[in-house]
XYZ file of C-alpha atoms in Angstrom:
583
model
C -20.142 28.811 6.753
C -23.370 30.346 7.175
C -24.459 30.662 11.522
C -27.632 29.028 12.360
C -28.683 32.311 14.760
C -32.014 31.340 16.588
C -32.111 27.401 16.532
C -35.953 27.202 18.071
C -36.576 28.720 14.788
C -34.717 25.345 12.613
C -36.381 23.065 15.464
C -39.983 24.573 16.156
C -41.787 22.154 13.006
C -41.881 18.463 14.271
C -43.005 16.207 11.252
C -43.859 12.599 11.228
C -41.513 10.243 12.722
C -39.316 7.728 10.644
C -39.031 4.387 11.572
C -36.501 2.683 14.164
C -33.149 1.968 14.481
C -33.860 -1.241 13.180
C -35.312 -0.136 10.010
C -32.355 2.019 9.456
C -30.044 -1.378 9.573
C -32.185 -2.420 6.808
C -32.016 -0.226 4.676
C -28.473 0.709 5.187
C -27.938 -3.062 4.466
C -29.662 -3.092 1.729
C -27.784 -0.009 -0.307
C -24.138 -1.978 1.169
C -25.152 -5.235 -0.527
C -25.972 -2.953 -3.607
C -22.590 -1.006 -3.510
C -20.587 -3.958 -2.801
C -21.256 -5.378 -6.576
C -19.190 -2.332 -7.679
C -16.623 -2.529 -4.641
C -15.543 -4.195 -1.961
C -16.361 -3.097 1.882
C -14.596 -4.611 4.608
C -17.300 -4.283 7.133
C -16.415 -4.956 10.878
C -18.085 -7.747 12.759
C -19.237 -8.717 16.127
C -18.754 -12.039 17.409
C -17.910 -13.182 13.864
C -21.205 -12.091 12.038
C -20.957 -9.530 9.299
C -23.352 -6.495 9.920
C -24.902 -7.239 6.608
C -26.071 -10.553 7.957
C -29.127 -8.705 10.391
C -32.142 -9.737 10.012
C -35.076 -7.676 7.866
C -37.533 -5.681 10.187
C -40.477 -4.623 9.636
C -41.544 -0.730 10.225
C -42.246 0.680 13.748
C -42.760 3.878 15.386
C -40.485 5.967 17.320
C -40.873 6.489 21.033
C -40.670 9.260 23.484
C -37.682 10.253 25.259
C -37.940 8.307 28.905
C -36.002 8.496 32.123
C -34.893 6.431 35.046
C -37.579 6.348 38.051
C -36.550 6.717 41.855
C -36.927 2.863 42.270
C -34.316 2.353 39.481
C -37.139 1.287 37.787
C -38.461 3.004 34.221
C -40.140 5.642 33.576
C -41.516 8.123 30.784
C -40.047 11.391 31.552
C -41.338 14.819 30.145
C -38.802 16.140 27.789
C -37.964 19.878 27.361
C -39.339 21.585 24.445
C -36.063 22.242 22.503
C -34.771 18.587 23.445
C -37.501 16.939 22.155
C -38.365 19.500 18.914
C -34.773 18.574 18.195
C -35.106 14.780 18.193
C -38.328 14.891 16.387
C -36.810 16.525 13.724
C -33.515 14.956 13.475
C -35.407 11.510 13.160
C -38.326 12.937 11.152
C -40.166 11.561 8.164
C -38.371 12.035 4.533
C -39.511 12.844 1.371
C -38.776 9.436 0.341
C -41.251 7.682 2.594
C -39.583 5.620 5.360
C -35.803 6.620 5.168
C -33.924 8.749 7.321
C -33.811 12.375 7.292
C -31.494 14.145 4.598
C -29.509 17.309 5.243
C -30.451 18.441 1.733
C -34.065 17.922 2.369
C -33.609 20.104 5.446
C -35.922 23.832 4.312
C -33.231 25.483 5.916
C -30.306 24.295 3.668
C -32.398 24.800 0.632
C -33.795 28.567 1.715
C -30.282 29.266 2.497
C -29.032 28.644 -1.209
C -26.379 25.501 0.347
C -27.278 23.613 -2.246
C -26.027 25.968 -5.589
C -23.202 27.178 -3.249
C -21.605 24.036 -1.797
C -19.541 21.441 -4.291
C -21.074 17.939 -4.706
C -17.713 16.608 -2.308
C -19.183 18.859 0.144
C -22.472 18.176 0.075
C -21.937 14.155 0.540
C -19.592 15.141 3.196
C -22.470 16.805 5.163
C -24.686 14.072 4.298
C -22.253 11.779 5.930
C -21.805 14.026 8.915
C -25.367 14.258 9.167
C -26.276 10.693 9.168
C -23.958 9.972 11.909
C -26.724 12.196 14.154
C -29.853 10.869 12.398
C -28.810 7.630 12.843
C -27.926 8.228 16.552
C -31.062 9.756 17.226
C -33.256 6.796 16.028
C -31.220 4.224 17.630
C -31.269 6.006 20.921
C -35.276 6.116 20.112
C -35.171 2.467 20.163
C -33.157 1.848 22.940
C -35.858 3.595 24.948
C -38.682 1.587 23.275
C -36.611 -1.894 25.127
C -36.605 0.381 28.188
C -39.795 1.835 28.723
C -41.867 -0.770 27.157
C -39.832 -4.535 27.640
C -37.902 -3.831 30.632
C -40.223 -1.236 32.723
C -42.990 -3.786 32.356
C -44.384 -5.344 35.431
C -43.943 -8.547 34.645
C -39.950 -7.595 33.721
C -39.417 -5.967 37.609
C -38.266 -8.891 39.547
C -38.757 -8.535 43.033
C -39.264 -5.367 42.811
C -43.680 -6.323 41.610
C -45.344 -9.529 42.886
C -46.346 -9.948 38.969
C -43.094 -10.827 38.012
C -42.162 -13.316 35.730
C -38.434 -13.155 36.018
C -36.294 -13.111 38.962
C -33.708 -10.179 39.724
C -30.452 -12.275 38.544
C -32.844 -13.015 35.228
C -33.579 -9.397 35.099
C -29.904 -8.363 35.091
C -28.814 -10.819 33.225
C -31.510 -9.707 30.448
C -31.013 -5.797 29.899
C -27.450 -6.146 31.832
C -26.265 -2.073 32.025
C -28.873 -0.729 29.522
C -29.110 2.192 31.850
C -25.591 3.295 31.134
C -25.757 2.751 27.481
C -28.378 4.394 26.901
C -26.694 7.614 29.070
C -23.826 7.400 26.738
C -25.936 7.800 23.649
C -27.973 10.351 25.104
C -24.469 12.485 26.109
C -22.887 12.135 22.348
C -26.312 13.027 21.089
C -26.439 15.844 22.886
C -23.293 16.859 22.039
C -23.882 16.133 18.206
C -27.025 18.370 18.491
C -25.310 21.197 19.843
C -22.770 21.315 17.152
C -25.686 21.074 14.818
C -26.951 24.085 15.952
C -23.907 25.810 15.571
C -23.807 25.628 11.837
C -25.704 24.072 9.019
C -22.621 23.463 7.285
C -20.907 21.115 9.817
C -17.079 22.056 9.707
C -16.265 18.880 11.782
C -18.133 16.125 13.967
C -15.485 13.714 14.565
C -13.812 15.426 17.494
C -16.940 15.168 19.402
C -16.751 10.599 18.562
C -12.841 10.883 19.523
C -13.960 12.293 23.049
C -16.826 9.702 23.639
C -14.986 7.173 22.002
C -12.178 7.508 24.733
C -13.881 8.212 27.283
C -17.408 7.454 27.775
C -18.234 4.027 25.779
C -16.856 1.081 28.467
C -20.565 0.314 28.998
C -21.068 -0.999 25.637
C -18.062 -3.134 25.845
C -19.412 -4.314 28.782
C -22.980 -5.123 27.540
C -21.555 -6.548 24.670
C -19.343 -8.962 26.517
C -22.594 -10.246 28.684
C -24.320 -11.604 25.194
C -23.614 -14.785 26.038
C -25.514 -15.116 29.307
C -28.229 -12.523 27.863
C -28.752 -15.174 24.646
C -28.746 -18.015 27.412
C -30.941 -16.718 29.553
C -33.466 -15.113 26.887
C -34.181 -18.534 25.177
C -34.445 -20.431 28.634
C -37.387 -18.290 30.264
C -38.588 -18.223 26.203
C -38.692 -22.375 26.796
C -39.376 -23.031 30.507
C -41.348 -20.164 31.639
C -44.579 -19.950 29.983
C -45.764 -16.685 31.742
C -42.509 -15.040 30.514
C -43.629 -15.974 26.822
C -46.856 -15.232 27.296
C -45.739 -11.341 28.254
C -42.631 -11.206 25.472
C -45.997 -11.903 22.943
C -47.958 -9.546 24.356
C -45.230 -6.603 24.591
C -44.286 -7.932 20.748
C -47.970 -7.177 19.781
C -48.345 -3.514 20.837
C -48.497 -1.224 18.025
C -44.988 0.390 19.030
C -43.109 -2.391 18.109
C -45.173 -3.364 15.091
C -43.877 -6.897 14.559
C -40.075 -6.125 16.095
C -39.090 -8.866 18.957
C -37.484 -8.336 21.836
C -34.422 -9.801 21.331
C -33.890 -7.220 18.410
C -33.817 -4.267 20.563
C -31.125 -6.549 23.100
C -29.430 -6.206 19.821
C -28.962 -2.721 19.534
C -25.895 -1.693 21.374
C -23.893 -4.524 19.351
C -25.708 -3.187 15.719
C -24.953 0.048 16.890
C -21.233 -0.315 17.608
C -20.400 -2.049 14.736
C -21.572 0.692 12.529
C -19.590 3.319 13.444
C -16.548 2.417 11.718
C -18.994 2.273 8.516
C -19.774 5.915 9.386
C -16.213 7.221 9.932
C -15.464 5.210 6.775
C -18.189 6.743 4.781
C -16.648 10.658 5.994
C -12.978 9.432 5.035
C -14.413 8.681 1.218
C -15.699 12.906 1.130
C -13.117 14.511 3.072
C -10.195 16.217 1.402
C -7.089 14.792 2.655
C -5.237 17.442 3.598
C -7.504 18.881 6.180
C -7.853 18.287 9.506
C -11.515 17.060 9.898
C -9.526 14.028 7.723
C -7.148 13.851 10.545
C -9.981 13.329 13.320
C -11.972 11.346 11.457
C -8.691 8.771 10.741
C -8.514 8.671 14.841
C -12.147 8.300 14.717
C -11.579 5.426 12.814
C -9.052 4.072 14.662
C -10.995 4.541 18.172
C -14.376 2.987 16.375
C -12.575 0.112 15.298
C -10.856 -0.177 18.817
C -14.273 -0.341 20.653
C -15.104 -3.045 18.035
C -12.574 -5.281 19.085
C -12.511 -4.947 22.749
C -16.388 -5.749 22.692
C -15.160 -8.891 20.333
C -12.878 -9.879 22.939
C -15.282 -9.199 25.912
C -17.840 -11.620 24.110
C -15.403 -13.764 23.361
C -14.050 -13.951 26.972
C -17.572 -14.773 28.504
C -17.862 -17.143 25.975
C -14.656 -19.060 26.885
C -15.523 -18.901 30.717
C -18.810 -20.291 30.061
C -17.180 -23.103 28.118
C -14.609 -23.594 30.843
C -16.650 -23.929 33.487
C -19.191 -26.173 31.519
C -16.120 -28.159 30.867
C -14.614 -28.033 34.359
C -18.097 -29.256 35.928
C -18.056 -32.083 33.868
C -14.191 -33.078 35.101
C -13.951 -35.554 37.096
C -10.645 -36.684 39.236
C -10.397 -40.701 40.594
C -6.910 -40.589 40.881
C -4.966 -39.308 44.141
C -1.629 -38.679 42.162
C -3.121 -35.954 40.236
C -3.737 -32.518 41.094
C -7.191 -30.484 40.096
C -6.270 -27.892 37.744
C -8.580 -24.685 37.784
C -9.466 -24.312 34.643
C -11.413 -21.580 35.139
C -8.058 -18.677 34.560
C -7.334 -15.496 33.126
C -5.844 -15.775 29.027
C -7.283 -19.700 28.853
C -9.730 -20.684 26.695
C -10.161 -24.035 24.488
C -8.337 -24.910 21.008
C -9.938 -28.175 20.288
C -11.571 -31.176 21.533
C -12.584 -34.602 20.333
C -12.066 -38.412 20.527
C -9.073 -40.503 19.548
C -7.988 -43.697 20.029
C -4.562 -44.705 21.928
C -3.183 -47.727 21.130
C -0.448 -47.507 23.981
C 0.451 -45.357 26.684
C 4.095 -46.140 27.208
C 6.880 -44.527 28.543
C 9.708 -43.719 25.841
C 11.938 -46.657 27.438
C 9.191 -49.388 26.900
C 8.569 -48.226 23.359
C 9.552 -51.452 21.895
C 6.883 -53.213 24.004
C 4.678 -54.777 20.988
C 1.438 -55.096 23.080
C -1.907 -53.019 21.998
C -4.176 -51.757 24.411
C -6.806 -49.654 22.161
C -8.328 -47.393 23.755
C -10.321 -44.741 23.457
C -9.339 -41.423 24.833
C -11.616 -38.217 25.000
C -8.578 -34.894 24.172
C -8.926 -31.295 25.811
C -6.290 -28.938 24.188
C -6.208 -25.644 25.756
C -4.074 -22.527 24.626
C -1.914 -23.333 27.462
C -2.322 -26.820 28.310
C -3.515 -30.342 27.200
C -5.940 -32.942 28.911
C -6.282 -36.437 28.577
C -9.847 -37.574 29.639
C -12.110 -40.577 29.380
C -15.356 -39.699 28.482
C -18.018 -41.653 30.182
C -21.945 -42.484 29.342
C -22.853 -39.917 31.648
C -21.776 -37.242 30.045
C -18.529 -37.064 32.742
C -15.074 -37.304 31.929
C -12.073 -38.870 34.049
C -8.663 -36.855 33.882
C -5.901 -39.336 33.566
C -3.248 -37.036 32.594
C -2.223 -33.657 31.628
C 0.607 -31.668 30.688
C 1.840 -27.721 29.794
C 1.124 -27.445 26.258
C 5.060 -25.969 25.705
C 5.767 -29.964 26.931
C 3.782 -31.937 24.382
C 5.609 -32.971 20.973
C 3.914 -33.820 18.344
C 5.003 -36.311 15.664
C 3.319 -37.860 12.116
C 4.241 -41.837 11.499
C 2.973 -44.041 9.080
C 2.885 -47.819 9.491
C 5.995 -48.666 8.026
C 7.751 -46.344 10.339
C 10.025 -48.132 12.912
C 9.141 -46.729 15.583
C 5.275 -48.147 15.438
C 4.539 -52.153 15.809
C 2.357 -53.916 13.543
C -0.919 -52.991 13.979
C -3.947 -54.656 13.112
C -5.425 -51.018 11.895
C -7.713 -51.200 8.623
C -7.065 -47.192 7.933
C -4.261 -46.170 10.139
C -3.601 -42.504 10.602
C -1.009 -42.610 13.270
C 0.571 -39.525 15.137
C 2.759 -39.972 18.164
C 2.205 -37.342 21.166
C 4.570 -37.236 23.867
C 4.019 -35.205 27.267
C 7.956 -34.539 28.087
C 6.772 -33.667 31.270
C 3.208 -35.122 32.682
C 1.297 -34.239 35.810
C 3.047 -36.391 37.474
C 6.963 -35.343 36.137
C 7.349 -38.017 33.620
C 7.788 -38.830 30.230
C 4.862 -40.392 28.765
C 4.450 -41.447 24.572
C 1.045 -41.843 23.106
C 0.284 -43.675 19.937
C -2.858 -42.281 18.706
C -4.615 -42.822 15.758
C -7.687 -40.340 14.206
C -10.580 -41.053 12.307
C -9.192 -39.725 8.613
C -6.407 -38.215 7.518
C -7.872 -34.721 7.868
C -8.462 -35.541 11.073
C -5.250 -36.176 11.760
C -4.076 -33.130 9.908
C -6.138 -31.058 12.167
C -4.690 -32.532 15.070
C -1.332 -32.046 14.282
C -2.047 -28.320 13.066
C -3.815 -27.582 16.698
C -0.446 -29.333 18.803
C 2.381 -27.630 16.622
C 4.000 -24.176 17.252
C 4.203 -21.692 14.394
C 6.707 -22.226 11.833
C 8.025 -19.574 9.532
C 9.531 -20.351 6.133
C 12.598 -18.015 6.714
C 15.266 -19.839 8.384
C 16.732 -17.279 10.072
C 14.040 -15.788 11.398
C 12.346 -17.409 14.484
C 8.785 -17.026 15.681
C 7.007 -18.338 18.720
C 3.516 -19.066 20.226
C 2.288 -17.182 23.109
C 1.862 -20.548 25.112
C 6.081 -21.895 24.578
C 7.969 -18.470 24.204
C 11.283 -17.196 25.248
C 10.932 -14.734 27.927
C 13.632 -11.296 28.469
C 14.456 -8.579 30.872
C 14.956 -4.915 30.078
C 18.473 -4.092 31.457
C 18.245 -0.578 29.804
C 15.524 1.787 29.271
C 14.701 2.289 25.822
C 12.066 4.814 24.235
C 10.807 4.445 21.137
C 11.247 6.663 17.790
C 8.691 4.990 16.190
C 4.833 4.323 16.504
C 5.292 0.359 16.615
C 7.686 0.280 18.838
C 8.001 -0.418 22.161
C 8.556 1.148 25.118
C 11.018 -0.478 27.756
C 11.947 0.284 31.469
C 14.364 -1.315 33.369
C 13.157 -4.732 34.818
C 10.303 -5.172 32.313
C 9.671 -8.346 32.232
C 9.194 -9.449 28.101
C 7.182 -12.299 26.252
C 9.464 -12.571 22.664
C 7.092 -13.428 20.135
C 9.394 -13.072 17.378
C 13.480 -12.666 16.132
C 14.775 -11.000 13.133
C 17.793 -12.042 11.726
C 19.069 -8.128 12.227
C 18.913 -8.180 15.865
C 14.845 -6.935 16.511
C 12.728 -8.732 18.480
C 9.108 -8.122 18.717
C 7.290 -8.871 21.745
C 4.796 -8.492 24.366
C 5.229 -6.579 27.633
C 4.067 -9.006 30.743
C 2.903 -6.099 32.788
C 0.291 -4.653 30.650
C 0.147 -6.814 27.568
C 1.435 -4.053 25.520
C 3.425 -4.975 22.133
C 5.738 -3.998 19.604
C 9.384 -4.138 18.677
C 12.480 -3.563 20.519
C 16.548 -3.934 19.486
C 17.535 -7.176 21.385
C 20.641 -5.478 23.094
C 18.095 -3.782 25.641
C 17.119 -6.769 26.773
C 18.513 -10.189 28.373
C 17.159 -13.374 28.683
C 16.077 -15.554 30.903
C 15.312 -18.741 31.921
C 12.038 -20.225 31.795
C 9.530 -23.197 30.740
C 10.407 -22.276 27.554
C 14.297 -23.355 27.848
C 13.142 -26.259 29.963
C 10.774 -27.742 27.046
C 13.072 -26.840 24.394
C 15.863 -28.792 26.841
C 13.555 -31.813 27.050
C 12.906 -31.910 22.996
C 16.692 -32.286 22.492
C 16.643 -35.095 24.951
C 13.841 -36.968 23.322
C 15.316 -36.318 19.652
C 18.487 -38.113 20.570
C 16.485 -40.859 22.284
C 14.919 -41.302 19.021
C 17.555 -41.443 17.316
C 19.426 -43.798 19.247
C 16.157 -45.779 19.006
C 15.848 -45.969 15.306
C 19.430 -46.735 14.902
C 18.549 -49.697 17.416
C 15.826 -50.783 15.671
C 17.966 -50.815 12.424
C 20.684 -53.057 14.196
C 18.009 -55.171 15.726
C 16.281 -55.782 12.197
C 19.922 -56.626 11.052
C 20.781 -59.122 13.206
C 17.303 -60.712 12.916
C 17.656 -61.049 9.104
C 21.322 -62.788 9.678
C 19.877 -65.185 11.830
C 17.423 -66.029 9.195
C 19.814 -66.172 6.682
C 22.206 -68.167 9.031
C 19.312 -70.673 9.809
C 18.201 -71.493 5.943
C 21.945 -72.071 5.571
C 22.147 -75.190 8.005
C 21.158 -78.758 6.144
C 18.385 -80.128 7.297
C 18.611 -83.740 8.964
């Protein structure tokens, strides 16, 4: 591989800029929706939307590279002349009018002769190395656009400017830790750059992502988890704060955004992160297996895909709290027996919701109580827990009951079942729940009854546990599962394994039939399989629920066969009476 030497000399022409990060998306999206009618991508997503689902921009220019002011506040900074020679270029204008730059189109790899000397698998392998940089360089172009022009504007200060539209929680809650995102893009630029000028054949780039993949990208999980509140906020000063709109327009109308909004450059860091998996994938497809840039680009992989799903999950968590505490405002408690529950908790977040009506609420030993009370009753399943409500006109809702979700049993009856009176239903779809152990310590049944019979399906899907279709295998949910205790230390021999130390306290998720369990360490959340002869279990809620479900099975049982003799001796009474003569 041919030595750069002087690299002023490969960074001393700056041409005319390309477009934005933004414009890059599109185009990238458009040649993945092209590919994908000859094969299928598996494309990572963000909060459940596919990246080939952004929106079309329209072109813009390219900004200079800014700063941070004293005041924490932005401001244009004066770049050096190799820093910014080397941006200009790496984000320069093509030969095919508004896409990125090409490493073939570079003069340098075609005075050099790369292109005769270098196989085609080579050449698309620099390509790919190469865009990873481009690509970098004009998003970190328009992350500085949504700094020096949105957020440094006066009306975007808070306190900080009398002409503010926004106040300081707005403000934060709006660009959130832009600062330190933008850092980390600058650093891995920087980094990419200097490898750049190292070679123009680029033996390997993926080392450098493995080290700022590890170490140096927790502010984009972060951002990425405050989308919630930034979407929240963002289309309530849009609708209640005219002055705010009135300066989004304005910024929206200079020429350097050309017809880009605002909340596309919020976007960014979550368009950004998504696509490096694409990238590392798009390296894997041109580098020979057997050589170690494959290697570190399969961690790169790995690590990419890693950040993906922690900034998933850090979405998703805000998400959940916001729900929860929507939800827990809304509670309301009348009654002096029950205790508040904070919803508001680490791990909970809500399965399902919605109306059904209860036509009793008996305990098991008055189930043969024929009186109907309908009513209806307003259902909060959590992951850990269920709540019965009653939703009033104000939008409030009354607790009445609740119960550990490990407690509730779930059970499908039809109207000719025993155990249900006649009811005057005209499309029954029955289901009996019953909280083995209420808020208050009791047994409680619920006859319930849902809209259709896909509502009731739904129902019944959200209550039950897993089931697996081998018998002698046994698999639990995180919310009713057996818990153990490492009585020996035990170190793995294999990558999926794992690790225990004495007194480790363990969540089993799963038993094998040969004697593995597969589980969840309680300390750190970590998971994988261990042999069960490490490990000894222990009592929990678990045992106690499954205790109580073999209680109320025999109860039922004793009840049907009850109802049988009942219905027996009925009918020979009847018989008995049509057999005396009639006077």
């Amino acid at each position: 591989h041919r030595s750069l030497g002087n690299v002023n000399n490969f960074f001393r022409v700056i041409p005319d800029p390309q477009p934005l990060y933004q414009i890059y998306m599109m185009e990238q999206n458009g040649q993945l929706i092209y590919e994908t009618k000859e094969q299928k991508i598996t494309q990572p997503s963000f909060s459940g939307k596919s990246i080939s689902k952004v929106k079309k921009f329209f072109a813009s220019t390219a900004s200079t590279d800014s700063g941070r002011g004293a005041d924490c506040s932005t401001t244009v900074s004066q770049p050096t002349s190799n820093t910014s020679m080397r941006r200009e270029r790496l984000v320069a204008g093509s030969h095919f009018a508004s896409q990125r730059s090409l490493w073939c189109e570079l003069p340098e790899v075609r005075n050099a002769g790369l292109l005769e000397r270098l196989d085609e698998d080579m050449k698309k392998l620099q390509e790919a190395y190469f865009e990873v940089i481009t690509s970098e360089a004009s998003y970190l172009r328009s992350i500085n656009i949504l700094i020096t022009h949105f957020m440094a504007a006066p009306e975007m200060l808070g306190s900080k400017r009398p002409s503010s539209t926004i106040t300081n929680e707005e403000r934060k809650q709006l660009f959130s830790n832009i600062f330190a995102v933008r850092d980390c893009s600058e650093k891995l630029l920087s980094d990419l750059e200097n490898r750049l000028q190292e070679s123009l054949v680029l033996s390997d780039i993926c080392d450098i992502l493995c080290d700022h993949f590890e170490t140096n990208f927790d502010p984009y999980i972060k951002y990425c988890s405050n989308q919630v509140y930034q979407d929240r906020t963002l289309r309530k000063l849009k609708s209640e704060n005219p002055s705010f709109l009135s300066c989004i327009q304005r910024l929206e109308s200079d020429r350097l955004c050309q017809g880009l909004d605002m909340r596309s450059f919020l976007m960014l860091p979550m368009q950004r992160v998504t696509r490096y998996p694409l990238l590392m994938i798009a390296i894997l497809e041109h580098a020979q297996q057997d050589a170690a840039n494959y290697q570190t680009a399969q961690i790169a992989l790995y690590l990419a895909n890693h950040i993906v799903t922690c900034c998933n999950e850090g979405a998703r968590h805000m998400e959940r709290t916001e729900q929860l505490l929507e939800i827990e405002r809304r509670l309301v408690y009348k009654s002096s027996d029950l205790r508040r529950i904070p919803l508001v908790s680490s791990g909970r977040y809500l399965v399902k919701r919605g109306s059904l009506i209860c036509l009793n609420e008996k305990r098991s030993k008055k189930l043969l109580n024929t009186r109907q009370q309908f009513q209806s009753i307003y259902i909060f399943l959590f992951n850990d827990i269920i709540m019965l409500t009653k939703k009033k006109v104000n939008g409030t809702y009354i607790c009445k009951d609740y119960s550990a979700r490990r407690f509730v049993d779930i059970e499908p009856v039809e109207v000719n079942d025993p155990k249900v009176p006649h009811i005057p239903l005209k499309k029954p779809h029955l289901f009996i729940c019953t909280l083995m152990h209420n808020a208050v310590g009791k047994q409680v049944e619920l006859l319930l009854n849902a809209d259709s019979e896909t509502d009731r399906e739904r129902w019944l899907s959200a209550l039950r546990p897993p089931t697996c279709t081998n018998p002698e295998e046994k698999i639990y949910a995180d919310w009713d599962c057996p818990q153990a205790v490492a009585v020996h230390r035990y170190s793995p021999s294999q990558e999926d394994e794992l690790p225990l130390e004495r007194g480790d306290l363990i969540n089993i998720l799963r038993k094998m039939p040969d004697g593995w369990f597969y589980g969840e360490r309680v300390r750190d959340c970590y998971s994988g399989w261990f042999p069960s002869s490490y490990v000894q279990q222990v009592l929990n809620d678990h045992v106690r629920a499954k205790n109580y479900r073999q209680r109320l099975r025999v109860i039922q049982v004793i009840f049907i066969m009850f109802s049988y003799k009942c219905a027996s001796i009925e009918m020979e009474i009847m018989n008995n009476q049509s057999k005396i003569p009639k006077i």
